[in-house]
Structure formats: C-alpha cells, structure tokens
Amino acid sequence: NAGVTQTPKFQVLKTGQSMTLQCAQDMNHEYMSWYRQDPGMGLRLIHYSVGAGITDQGEVPNGYNVSRSTTEDFPLRLLSAAPSQTSVYFCASSRFGTGINYGYTFGSGTRLTVV
Amino acid sequence: QQQVKQSPQSLIVQKGGISIINCAYENTAFDYFPWYQQFPGKGPALLIAIRPDVSEKKEGRFTISFNKSAKQFSLHIMDSQPGDSATYFCAARKQGGSEKLVFGKGTKLTVNP
C-alpha cells in the first residue's frame, strides 16, 4: 500500500542538464498530475493526465514534458534545466467521480535545485 | 490570472484560539472546494471539502463556511493546537473539467503554545 511514490527525493542539476522525475501510484487512479511548489506561489499545475496515453498542459508547462504509457506511471522530464526550475515538485493522483471526502493523494515531493 | 485568491499569507494564533483562512473565486463553474493541509517536508493531504449546495460543513475542530453569492469560502479551526501548525491550501475544481484542481497560494499557520 505505497500510494504515490516519487523519486528521487533530492536532486541537484547543472544548467542545461536533463533529467526525469519519476512518479508511480498503485491505487489504479485514472487521473495523475504534476505540480510545482514555490514560496508564495502555492501549487501550480505543470501537466496532467486523465488516463494512459492522454496528457495535457497545465498552468506552467514550458520546459517540461510528460508521457503516460501505463496507468501507474507518470514521469516528468526536464528537457534543459534552468535555475528558474528550482522548486519542489509534487505528483498527485485521484480517481474520477469520487465522493466529496476522497481527494488527491500526493507524493512526498522531489526537491530540485538547478545551479 | 489567479483563479482562487487566498488570504492571509501567514497567520499566528495562540493555542486555544480560532484560526480563520479565507478564499475567493470568480469562476461560477467551480463545483467542489477542498482544503489541503501540508506539514513541512510532506505532500499536501485532504483536510475537508464542500460542495456549493451547502453553506457549512464541520468535521471535528475544522469547519468550512461557504457563501455562494459572494463566491467566498473559509476554513475555521476552533481550539487551535500547536499540532495544527502547517500550510493550508484552498482549492477549487471546475464542473466537468476532469479532476483538475486550482490551488490558492497557501497560508502558513503557526499556533503558539
């Protein structure tokens, strides 16, 4: 009963490097999403997916790519890291049409620093 | 354009006091309003949620008050405890818009002993 697992927990990148943040859920949730959290900015949606093979852009998609080949996995790729992408990244998942008391399940986050 | 405006940004309350966090929205297509609680180093977790057909929902010491005509909703924490110290996010979801949530910017609550 792992819930949403994010790896790595911490990462330091040099400007221009690429990397993939991993997200996996074992709850058979259809909906998955990536947020970034910055001080004073709250949680901003990067990309989301409503099922395998279907992805769409959120509020701040530039510089990030996603794919959803399986229900369980939703990796986030940074194409060419920039200091502005220094942030804490959260993956979240949810069922569709849920009751009012069933919300998102968030991972524990990836703290990324780009130098 | 910020779709959900949350205030205050930070709040300090004494133990036993009432903590009040406010949110406002513009989009009348929103049909679900949850609050999330986040402790340092952790991901947010659902605290309590409300739909616009009710004006108030209470769960233990936590109450959501909802004013549909004013397009505002608030979180009240009664008898605030040091363990309630966390960041709180309000959010909203558009009817028929998948499960996509729009979050407020968050309120950092500190409850002093």
Short mmCIF file of N, CA and C in Angstrom, two decimals, chain A:
data_model
loop_
_atom_site.label_atom_id
_atom_site.label_comp_id
_atom_site.label_asym_id
_atom_site.label_seq_id
_atom_site.Cartn_x
_atom_site.Cartn_y
_atom_site.Cartn_z
N ASN A 1 0.84 -1.20 0.00
CA ASN A 1 0.00 0.00 0.00
C ASN A 1 0.87 1.24 0.00
N ALA A 2 1.62 1.47 -1.12
CA ALA A 2 2.61 2.54 -1.16
C ALA A 2 1.98 3.88 -1.45
N GLY A 3 0.83 3.96 -2.16
CA GLY A 3 0.25 5.24 -2.51
C GLY A 3 0.94 5.82 -3.73
N VAL A 4 1.45 7.05 -3.61
CA VAL A 4 2.17 7.71 -4.69
C VAL A 4 3.65 7.79 -4.30
N THR A 5 4.49 7.23 -5.13
CA THR A 5 5.93 7.20 -4.86
C THR A 5 6.67 8.09 -5.85
N GLN A 6 7.44 9.02 -5.32
CA GLN A 6 8.24 9.90 -6.14
C GLN A 6 9.73 9.64 -5.89
N THR A 7 10.47 9.61 -6.98
CA THR A 7 11.92 9.50 -6.88
C THR A 7 12.58 10.41 -7.91
N PRO A 8 13.76 10.99 -7.62
CA PRO A 8 14.41 10.96 -6.31
C PRO A 8 13.76 11.94 -5.34
N LYS A 9 14.19 11.96 -4.11
CA LYS A 9 13.69 12.93 -3.14
C LYS A 9 14.44 14.26 -3.24
N PHE A 10 15.70 14.19 -3.60
CA PHE A 10 16.52 15.39 -3.77
C PHE A 10 17.36 15.23 -5.04
N GLN A 11 17.60 16.36 -5.72
CA GLN A 11 18.43 16.32 -6.92
C GLN A 11 19.03 17.70 -7.16
N VAL A 12 20.31 17.71 -7.50
CA VAL A 12 20.97 18.93 -7.92
C VAL A 12 21.40 18.75 -9.37
N LEU A 13 21.02 19.69 -10.21
CA LEU A 13 21.35 19.64 -11.63
C LEU A 13 22.15 20.88 -12.02
N LYS A 14 22.93 20.73 -13.05
CA LYS A 14 23.60 21.90 -13.63
C LYS A 14 22.72 22.46 -14.74
N THR A 15 22.80 23.73 -14.96
CA THR A 15 22.03 24.35 -16.03
C THR A 15 22.30 23.64 -17.35
N GLY A 16 21.22 23.31 -18.06
CA GLY A 16 21.34 22.65 -19.35
C GLY A 16 21.20 21.13 -19.29
N GLN A 17 21.36 20.56 -18.10
CA GLN A 17 21.21 19.11 -17.98
C GLN A 17 19.74 18.72 -18.08
N SER A 18 19.50 17.48 -18.44
CA SER A 18 18.14 16.96 -18.47
C SER A 18 18.00 15.87 -17.42
N MET A 19 16.76 15.64 -17.00
CA MET A 19 16.51 14.57 -16.06
C MET A 19 15.03 14.23 -16.06
N THR A 20 14.72 13.09 -15.47
CA THR A 20 13.34 12.64 -15.35
C THR A 20 12.99 12.44 -13.90
N LEU A 21 11.90 13.06 -13.47
CA LEU A 21 11.35 12.83 -12.14
C LEU A 21 10.32 11.71 -12.28
N GLN A 22 10.46 10.70 -11.43
CA GLN A 22 9.59 9.54 -11.53
C GLN A 22 8.41 9.66 -10.56
N CYS A 23 7.26 9.19 -11.01
CA CYS A 23 6.06 9.13 -10.18
C CYS A 23 5.33 7.83 -10.49
N ALA A 24 5.01 7.08 -9.46
CA ALA A 24 4.27 5.84 -9.63
C ALA A 24 3.21 5.73 -8.55
N GLN A 25 2.02 5.25 -8.95
CA GLN A 25 0.94 5.03 -7.97
C GLN A 25 0.39 3.62 -8.14
N ASP A 26 -0.03 3.05 -7.02
CA ASP A 26 -0.51 1.66 -7.03
C ASP A 26 -1.97 1.57 -6.65
N MET A 27 -2.73 2.63 -6.88
CA MET A 27 -4.13 2.69 -6.49
C MET A 27 -5.08 2.61 -7.69
N ASN A 28 -4.52 2.39 -8.87
CA ASN A 28 -5.31 2.30 -10.10
C ASN A 28 -6.08 3.60 -10.38
N HIS A 29 -5.48 4.73 -10.01
CA HIS A 29 -6.11 6.02 -10.25
C HIS A 29 -5.98 6.41 -11.71
N GLU A 30 -7.08 6.92 -12.27
CA GLU A 30 -7.05 7.36 -13.66
C GLU A 30 -6.31 8.69 -13.82
N TYR A 31 -6.52 9.59 -12.89
CA TYR A 31 -6.02 10.95 -13.00
C TYR A 31 -4.69 11.08 -12.29
N MET A 32 -3.70 11.68 -12.98
CA MET A 32 -2.40 11.98 -12.37
C MET A 32 -1.96 13.37 -12.80
N SER A 33 -1.19 14.02 -11.96
CA SER A 33 -0.78 15.39 -12.26
C SER A 33 0.54 15.71 -11.60
N TRP A 34 1.19 16.73 -12.13
CA TRP A 34 2.43 17.26 -11.57
C TRP A 34 2.22 18.73 -11.20
N TYR A 35 2.65 19.08 -9.98
CA TYR A 35 2.63 20.46 -9.51
C TYR A 35 4.04 20.85 -9.11
N ARG A 36 4.28 22.13 -9.19
CA ARG A 36 5.49 22.66 -8.57
C ARG A 36 5.09 23.64 -7.47
N GLN A 37 5.86 23.63 -6.39
CA GLN A 37 5.56 24.49 -5.25
C GLN A 37 6.73 25.42 -5.01
N ASP A 38 6.45 26.71 -5.09
CA ASP A 38 7.46 27.73 -4.85
C ASP A 38 6.97 28.67 -3.76
N PRO A 39 7.86 29.23 -2.95
CA PRO A 39 7.44 30.11 -1.85
C PRO A 39 6.55 31.25 -2.34
N GLY A 40 5.41 31.41 -1.69
CA GLY A 40 4.49 32.49 -2.05
C GLY A 40 3.70 32.28 -3.31
N MET A 41 3.93 31.15 -3.99
CA MET A 41 3.25 30.90 -5.27
C MET A 41 2.24 29.76 -5.18
N GLY A 42 2.23 29.07 -4.08
CA GLY A 42 1.30 27.96 -3.94
C GLY A 42 1.68 26.77 -4.80
N LEU A 43 0.68 26.01 -5.21
CA LEU A 43 0.88 24.84 -6.05
C LEU A 43 0.41 25.18 -7.47
N ARG A 44 1.30 25.07 -8.42
CA ARG A 44 0.96 25.40 -9.80
C ARG A 44 1.04 24.14 -10.66
N LEU A 45 0.00 23.92 -11.44
CA LEU A 45 -0.12 22.72 -12.25
C LEU A 45 0.78 22.78 -13.48
N ILE A 46 1.59 21.74 -13.66
CA ILE A 46 2.51 21.69 -14.80
C ILE A 46 1.87 20.91 -15.96
N HIS A 47 1.58 19.66 -15.72
CA HIS A 47 0.92 18.78 -16.70
C HIS A 47 0.01 17.83 -15.94
N TYR A 48 -0.98 17.30 -16.67
CA TYR A 48 -1.85 16.31 -16.06
C TYR A 48 -2.27 15.27 -17.08
N SER A 49 -2.82 14.17 -16.58
CA SER A 49 -3.23 13.07 -17.45
C SER A 49 -4.52 12.47 -16.92
N VAL A 50 -5.46 12.20 -17.82
CA VAL A 50 -6.73 11.60 -17.42
C VAL A 50 -6.77 10.10 -17.71
N GLY A 51 -5.66 9.57 -18.20
CA GLY A 51 -5.58 8.14 -18.44
C GLY A 51 -4.37 7.82 -19.30
N ALA A 52 -4.06 6.55 -19.42
CA ALA A 52 -2.91 6.14 -20.22
C ALA A 52 -3.04 6.65 -21.64
N GLY A 53 -1.99 7.25 -22.13
CA GLY A 53 -1.95 7.78 -23.48
C GLY A 53 -2.53 9.17 -23.65
N ILE A 54 -3.05 9.77 -22.56
CA ILE A 54 -3.69 11.09 -22.64
C ILE A 54 -3.04 12.04 -21.66
N THR A 55 -2.45 13.11 -22.18
CA THR A 55 -1.85 14.13 -21.32
C THR A 55 -2.26 15.51 -21.81
N ASP A 56 -2.16 16.49 -20.92
CA ASP A 56 -2.49 17.86 -21.31
C ASP A 56 -1.68 18.81 -20.45
N GLN A 57 -1.59 20.05 -20.94
CA GLN A 57 -0.80 21.06 -20.25
C GLN A 57 -1.59 21.72 -19.14
N GLY A 58 -0.85 22.11 -18.11
CA GLY A 58 -1.44 22.87 -17.04
C GLY A 58 -1.09 24.34 -17.16
N GLU A 59 -0.88 24.97 -16.04
CA GLU A 59 -0.64 26.40 -15.97
C GLU A 59 0.78 26.80 -16.36
N VAL A 60 1.78 25.95 -16.03
CA VAL A 60 3.19 26.29 -16.25
C VAL A 60 3.92 25.14 -16.94
N PRO A 61 3.58 24.81 -18.19
CA PRO A 61 4.15 23.62 -18.84
C PRO A 61 5.51 23.81 -19.51
N ASN A 62 5.92 25.05 -19.74
CA ASN A 62 7.13 25.29 -20.53
C ASN A 62 8.37 24.71 -19.87
N GLY A 63 9.15 23.97 -20.67
CA GLY A 63 10.38 23.37 -20.16
C GLY A 63 10.19 21.97 -19.61
N TYR A 64 8.95 21.46 -19.65
CA TYR A 64 8.65 20.14 -19.11
C TYR A 64 7.90 19.30 -20.14
N ASN A 65 8.20 18.00 -20.14
CA ASN A 65 7.45 17.05 -20.95
C ASN A 65 6.94 15.92 -20.08
N VAL A 66 5.81 15.34 -20.47
CA VAL A 66 5.29 14.17 -19.76
C VAL A 66 4.82 13.14 -20.78
N SER A 67 4.66 11.93 -20.29
CA SER A 67 4.04 10.86 -21.06
C SER A 67 3.34 9.94 -20.07
N ARG A 68 2.37 9.18 -20.56
CA ARG A 68 1.64 8.26 -19.67
C ARG A 68 1.39 6.97 -20.46
N SER A 69 2.35 6.09 -20.40
CA SER A 69 2.24 4.83 -21.15
C SER A 69 1.49 3.77 -20.36
N THR A 70 1.43 3.91 -19.04
CA THR A 70 0.69 2.98 -18.21
C THR A 70 -0.16 3.76 -17.22
N THR A 71 -1.14 3.11 -16.60
CA THR A 71 -1.95 3.76 -15.58
C THR A 71 -1.10 4.16 -14.38
N GLU A 72 -0.08 3.34 -14.08
CA GLU A 72 0.67 3.51 -12.84
C GLU A 72 1.71 4.63 -12.86
N ASP A 73 2.30 4.90 -14.02
CA ASP A 73 3.48 5.76 -14.07
C ASP A 73 3.22 7.06 -14.83
N PHE A 74 3.80 8.14 -14.32
CA PHE A 74 3.62 9.45 -14.95
C PHE A 74 4.91 10.25 -14.75
N PRO A 75 5.94 9.98 -15.54
CA PRO A 75 7.22 10.68 -15.36
C PRO A 75 7.19 12.10 -15.92
N LEU A 76 7.95 12.96 -15.27
CA LEU A 76 8.09 14.36 -15.69
C LEU A 76 9.53 14.58 -16.15
N ARG A 77 9.68 15.04 -17.36
CA ARG A 77 11.02 15.25 -17.93
C ARG A 77 11.35 16.73 -18.03
N LEU A 78 12.52 17.08 -17.51
CA LEU A 78 13.06 18.41 -17.71
C LEU A 78 14.02 18.34 -18.88
N LEU A 79 13.76 19.11 -19.90
CA LEU A 79 14.49 18.97 -21.16
C LEU A 79 15.88 19.60 -21.08
N SER A 80 15.96 20.80 -20.55
CA SER A 80 17.22 21.52 -20.40
C SER A 80 17.06 22.40 -19.16
N ALA A 81 17.55 21.91 -18.04
CA ALA A 81 17.26 22.54 -16.76
C ALA A 81 17.74 23.99 -16.71
N ALA A 82 16.91 24.82 -16.07
CA ALA A 82 17.24 26.23 -15.86
C ALA A 82 17.07 26.55 -14.38
N PRO A 83 17.80 27.55 -13.88
CA PRO A 83 17.66 27.92 -12.46
C PRO A 83 16.22 28.22 -12.06
N SER A 84 15.42 28.73 -12.99
CA SER A 84 14.01 29.03 -12.70
C SER A 84 13.20 27.77 -12.41
N GLN A 85 13.75 26.61 -12.70
CA GLN A 85 13.06 25.35 -12.41
C GLN A 85 13.43 24.79 -11.04
N THR A 86 14.23 25.52 -10.30
CA THR A 86 14.48 25.15 -8.91
C THR A 86 13.17 25.25 -8.14
N SER A 87 12.76 24.13 -7.54
CA SER A 87 11.44 24.08 -6.93
C SER A 87 11.27 22.75 -6.21
N VAL A 88 10.13 22.60 -5.54
CA VAL A 88 9.72 21.31 -5.02
C VAL A 88 8.59 20.81 -5.92
N TYR A 89 8.75 19.59 -6.42
CA TYR A 89 7.79 19.03 -7.36
C TYR A 89 6.96 17.94 -6.69
N PHE A 90 5.65 18.04 -6.87
CA PHE A 90 4.75 17.05 -6.31
C PHE A 90 3.95 16.37 -7.41
N CYS A 91 3.86 15.06 -7.29
CA CYS A 91 2.98 14.27 -8.14
C CYS A 91 1.73 13.94 -7.33
N ALA A 92 0.57 13.96 -7.97
CA ALA A 92 -0.68 13.64 -7.27
C ALA A 92 -1.54 12.77 -8.16
N SER A 93 -2.37 11.94 -7.55
CA SER A 93 -3.27 11.09 -8.32
C SER A 93 -4.64 11.08 -7.67
N SER A 94 -5.65 10.68 -8.47
CA SER A 94 -7.02 10.66 -7.97
C SER A 94 -7.86 9.75 -8.84
N ARG A 95 -8.94 9.22 -8.27
CA ARG A 95 -9.96 8.54 -9.07
C ARG A 95 -10.86 9.60 -9.69
N PHE A 96 -11.64 9.15 -10.66
CA PHE A 96 -12.67 10.00 -11.22
C PHE A 96 -13.98 9.83 -10.47
N GLY A 97 -14.77 10.89 -10.46
CA GLY A 97 -16.11 10.80 -9.92
C GLY A 97 -16.15 10.34 -8.48
N THR A 98 -15.22 10.83 -7.69
CA THR A 98 -15.12 10.33 -6.32
C THR A 98 -16.06 11.07 -5.39
N GLY A 99 -16.24 10.52 -4.24
CA GLY A 99 -17.03 11.19 -3.22
C GLY A 99 -16.31 12.42 -2.70
N ILE A 100 -17.03 13.24 -1.97
CA ILE A 100 -16.50 14.53 -1.55
C ILE A 100 -15.28 14.41 -0.66
N ASN A 101 -15.19 13.33 0.09
CA ASN A 101 -14.08 13.18 1.03
C ASN A 101 -12.91 12.39 0.47
N TYR A 102 -12.90 12.16 -0.83
CA TYR A 102 -11.79 11.44 -1.44
C TYR A 102 -11.08 12.39 -2.37
N GLY A 103 -9.93 12.88 -1.97
CA GLY A 103 -9.25 13.89 -2.76
C GLY A 103 -8.02 13.34 -3.45
N TYR A 104 -7.10 14.22 -3.72
CA TYR A 104 -5.83 13.83 -4.30
C TYR A 104 -4.99 13.07 -3.27
N THR A 105 -4.21 12.12 -3.77
CA THR A 105 -3.13 11.54 -2.99
C THR A 105 -1.83 12.11 -3.55
N PHE A 106 -1.09 12.80 -2.71
CA PHE A 106 0.17 13.41 -3.13
C PHE A 106 1.34 12.53 -2.75
N GLY A 107 2.39 12.59 -3.58
CA GLY A 107 3.66 12.01 -3.19
C GLY A 107 4.36 12.91 -2.19
N SER A 108 5.53 12.49 -1.74
CA SER A 108 6.25 13.25 -0.72
C SER A 108 7.15 14.33 -1.32
N GLY A 109 7.20 14.41 -2.63
CA GLY A 109 7.90 15.52 -3.27
C GLY A 109 9.33 15.22 -3.69
N THR A 110 9.78 15.98 -4.70
CA THR A 110 11.19 15.96 -5.14
C THR A 110 11.69 17.40 -5.05
N ARG A 111 12.73 17.59 -4.26
CA ARG A 111 13.32 18.93 -4.14
C ARG A 111 14.44 19.04 -5.15
N LEU A 112 14.26 19.90 -6.15
CA LEU A 112 15.21 20.06 -7.25
C LEU A 112 15.89 21.41 -7.18
N THR A 113 17.21 21.39 -7.26
CA THR A 113 17.99 22.62 -7.32
C THR A 113 18.78 22.63 -8.62
N VAL A 114 18.66 23.72 -9.37
CA VAL A 114 19.41 23.87 -10.61
C VAL A 114 20.44 24.98 -10.43
N VAL A 115 21.70 24.62 -10.61
CA VAL A 115 22.78 25.59 -10.37
C VAL A 115 23.46 26.01 -11.68
#
